[in-house]
XYZ file of C-alpha atoms in Angstrom:
222
model
C -47.934 -10.994 -48.344
C -45.768 -7.878 -48.521
C -42.741 -9.899 -49.677
C -44.855 -11.545 -52.387
C -46.195 -8.171 -53.571
C -42.674 -6.708 -53.707
C -41.503 -9.660 -55.793
C -44.462 -9.438 -58.160
C -44.066 -5.675 -58.620
C -40.324 -6.038 -59.217
C -40.828 -8.732 -61.838
C -44.072 -7.670 -63.521
C -44.426 -3.899 -63.119
C -41.530 -2.177 -64.880
C -40.793 1.515 -64.363
C -42.749 3.558 -66.905
C -40.743 6.757 -66.517
C -38.113 7.253 -69.256
C -34.555 6.619 -68.056
C -33.475 10.203 -68.643
C -36.168 11.431 -66.230
C -35.469 8.966 -63.416
C -33.818 9.899 -60.128
C -31.546 7.370 -58.478
C -32.415 6.646 -54.855
C -29.631 7.328 -52.360
C -31.516 7.580 -49.079
C -31.785 11.033 -47.564
C -29.562 12.412 -50.294
C -31.938 11.529 -53.102
C -33.240 14.428 -55.193
C -36.410 15.809 -53.662
C -36.253 13.919 -50.361
C -35.974 17.144 -48.353
C -37.744 19.527 -50.739
C -41.213 18.667 -49.474
C -40.182 18.859 -45.839
C -38.701 22.298 -46.457
C -41.539 23.703 -48.558
C -44.069 25.486 -46.302
C -46.842 25.389 -48.873
C -46.482 21.632 -49.357
C -46.447 21.052 -45.606
C -49.538 23.201 -45.100
C -51.441 21.424 -47.856
C -50.406 18.049 -46.442
C -51.482 19.109 -42.956
C -54.782 20.309 -44.383
C -55.450 16.816 -45.697
C -54.187 15.201 -42.508
C -56.290 17.355 -40.183
C -59.448 16.861 -42.252
C -59.047 13.099 -41.997
C -57.839 13.536 -38.421
C -61.181 15.022 -37.475
C -62.842 11.978 -38.974
C -60.465 9.688 -37.078
C -61.889 11.048 -33.811
C -65.018 9.091 -34.681
C -63.422 6.043 -36.272
C -60.866 5.789 -33.461
C -63.691 5.827 -30.938
C -65.945 3.563 -32.997
C -66.443 0.865 -30.358
C -67.148 3.409 -27.633
C -69.400 5.461 -29.919
C -71.507 2.532 -31.114
C -71.764 0.497 -27.926
C -71.495 3.038 -25.096
C -72.961 6.201 -26.631
C -75.525 4.841 -29.096
C -76.152 1.764 -26.892
C -76.141 -0.577 -29.863
C -74.847 -4.193 -29.872
C -71.482 -5.249 -31.263
C -73.237 -6.351 -34.453
C -74.444 -2.806 -35.231
C -71.225 -1.115 -36.385
C -72.793 -0.681 -39.825
C -74.816 2.194 -38.344
C -71.559 4.123 -38.156
C -69.422 2.870 -41.012
C -72.040 2.581 -43.761
C -72.835 6.342 -43.576
C -69.131 7.234 -43.351
C -68.141 5.123 -46.347
C -71.266 5.958 -48.350
C -70.595 9.677 -47.994
C -67.029 9.177 -49.180
C -68.027 7.048 -52.172
C -70.881 9.325 -53.273
C -68.743 12.438 -52.778
C -65.917 10.944 -54.838
C -68.308 10.031 -57.632
C -69.937 13.470 -57.614
C -66.626 15.296 -57.515
C -65.130 13.137 -60.241
C -67.971 13.880 -62.635
C -67.685 17.633 -62.056
C -63.925 17.975 -61.859
C -63.749 19.235 -65.454
C -66.619 21.715 -64.960
C -65.776 23.279 -61.581
C -62.497 25.013 -60.803
C -60.383 23.274 -58.123
C -60.579 26.248 -55.742
C -64.355 26.311 -55.931
C -64.459 22.543 -55.466
C -62.445 22.938 -52.274
C -64.799 25.644 -51.017
C -67.828 23.464 -51.758
C -66.262 20.586 -49.869
C -65.294 22.698 -46.877
C -68.723 24.315 -46.847
C -70.388 20.911 -46.589
C -67.886 19.749 -43.960
C -68.406 22.896 -41.881
C -72.197 22.674 -42.079
C -72.131 19.002 -41.104
C -69.685 19.572 -38.236
C -71.664 22.510 -36.809
C -74.989 20.634 -37.054
C -73.345 17.622 -35.417
C -72.102 19.722 -32.492
C -75.493 21.424 -32.104
C -77.411 18.162 -32.209
C -75.226 16.487 -29.616
C -75.347 19.559 -27.373
C -79.132 19.535 -27.314
C -80.165 15.900 -27.686
C -79.122 12.428 -26.625
C -77.289 10.756 -29.508
C -79.273 8.138 -31.358
C -79.491 6.751 -34.856
C -79.949 7.932 -37.501
C -79.542 11.569 -36.429
C -76.160 11.070 -34.783
C -74.621 9.620 -37.967
C -76.281 11.560 -40.800
C -74.092 14.662 -40.277
C -71.035 12.401 -40.478
C -72.198 11.169 -43.885
C -72.415 14.767 -45.104
C -68.963 15.441 -43.620
C -67.343 12.589 -45.531
C -69.161 13.675 -48.710
C -67.580 17.114 -48.384
C -64.249 15.537 -47.487
C -64.268 13.509 -50.701
C -65.117 16.624 -52.710
C -62.445 18.916 -51.231
C -59.421 16.719 -50.608
C -58.562 15.600 -54.186
C -58.079 19.199 -55.336
C -55.842 19.925 -52.335
C -53.818 16.767 -52.935
C -53.344 17.555 -56.626
C -52.249 21.068 -55.690
C -49.636 19.654 -53.308
C -48.293 17.192 -55.880
C -48.161 19.920 -58.518
C -45.498 21.713 -56.477
C -43.022 18.970 -57.438
C -43.693 18.029 -61.072
C -40.399 16.129 -61.294
C -40.993 14.154 -58.101
C -44.733 13.547 -57.911
C -44.276 9.981 -56.673
C -42.082 11.065 -53.791
C -44.387 13.977 -53.008
C -47.360 11.599 -52.969
C -45.553 9.347 -50.490
C -44.697 12.262 -48.214
C -48.261 13.564 -48.335
C -49.633 10.117 -47.486
C -47.116 9.776 -44.641
C -48.177 13.099 -43.096
C -51.849 12.219 -43.555
C -51.497 8.785 -41.947
C -49.393 10.130 -39.077
C -52.083 12.720 -38.300
C -54.745 10.024 -38.495
C -52.760 7.711 -36.209
C -51.939 10.389 -33.633
C -55.543 11.549 -33.386
C -56.865 7.978 -33.207
C -54.335 6.942 -30.568
C -54.008 10.067 -28.436
C -56.968 12.387 -28.977
C -59.910 10.046 -29.553
C -59.479 8.155 -26.232
C -59.660 11.479 -24.363
C -63.081 12.073 -25.944
C -64.559 8.669 -25.136
C -67.997 8.590 -23.567
C -69.274 11.889 -24.963
C -70.888 12.344 -28.363
C -70.602 16.101 -27.884
C -66.837 15.949 -27.293
C -66.372 13.702 -30.324
C -68.419 16.116 -32.435
C -66.226 18.977 -31.216
C -63.159 16.952 -32.203
C -64.480 16.633 -35.753
C -65.179 20.378 -35.867
C -61.697 21.263 -34.598
C -60.099 19.021 -37.226
C -62.143 20.673 -39.964
C -61.266 24.196 -38.769
C -57.573 23.300 -38.599
C -57.716 21.824 -42.100
C -59.399 24.918 -43.516
C -56.897 27.202 -41.770
C -53.919 25.310 -43.208
C -55.390 25.446 -46.704
C -56.098 29.162 -46.473
C -52.602 29.927 -45.142
C -51.043 27.812 -47.902
C -52.639 30.068 -50.501
C -50.969 33.104 -48.941
C -47.488 31.598 -49.170
C -47.786 30.725 -52.858
């Protein structure tokens, strides 16, 4: 499938950038390949995105354990987890997209982080006091992903704006850092939190706090 897609893109999707603005690719020596890795603000913004999604990956990485061992639902009930997660993301993206031209990016980020923080704190409190059960154990996660979808686009655009001549490369680097954070949390952190809804909720909260801290620090190194 990948080989077919590469062939189709090569034959049917020509480069739209004018020739005079293109950068030849020469591996690690290509223009911009090390700029992002050396720019502290870009790295902090990328980590902010990665940690925010990393907090979410605590839950998604532990999905089977969360649904079947913690919520005591059958293997056919994964929708109880993923429908709220995806719905929050979709609704948040739609809401943020319609208000992107009316609300300043910084305020949009604060709104998103405010919702994420409220959801994460409520989630921790609920799981500390009660036995996890649907729908209460998943509703805060829906609010979290709503806030995530509101805040992250503005942070991503800010990161890409640091390299106006290499936005494509910057986008790839940002996605790489985001996916690496997601993979590391899913593979290394989430298994350590298995069996406890409270620990998983704390993992989401820690990811959110780390994301907010990176974003705040990035604004001080502008």
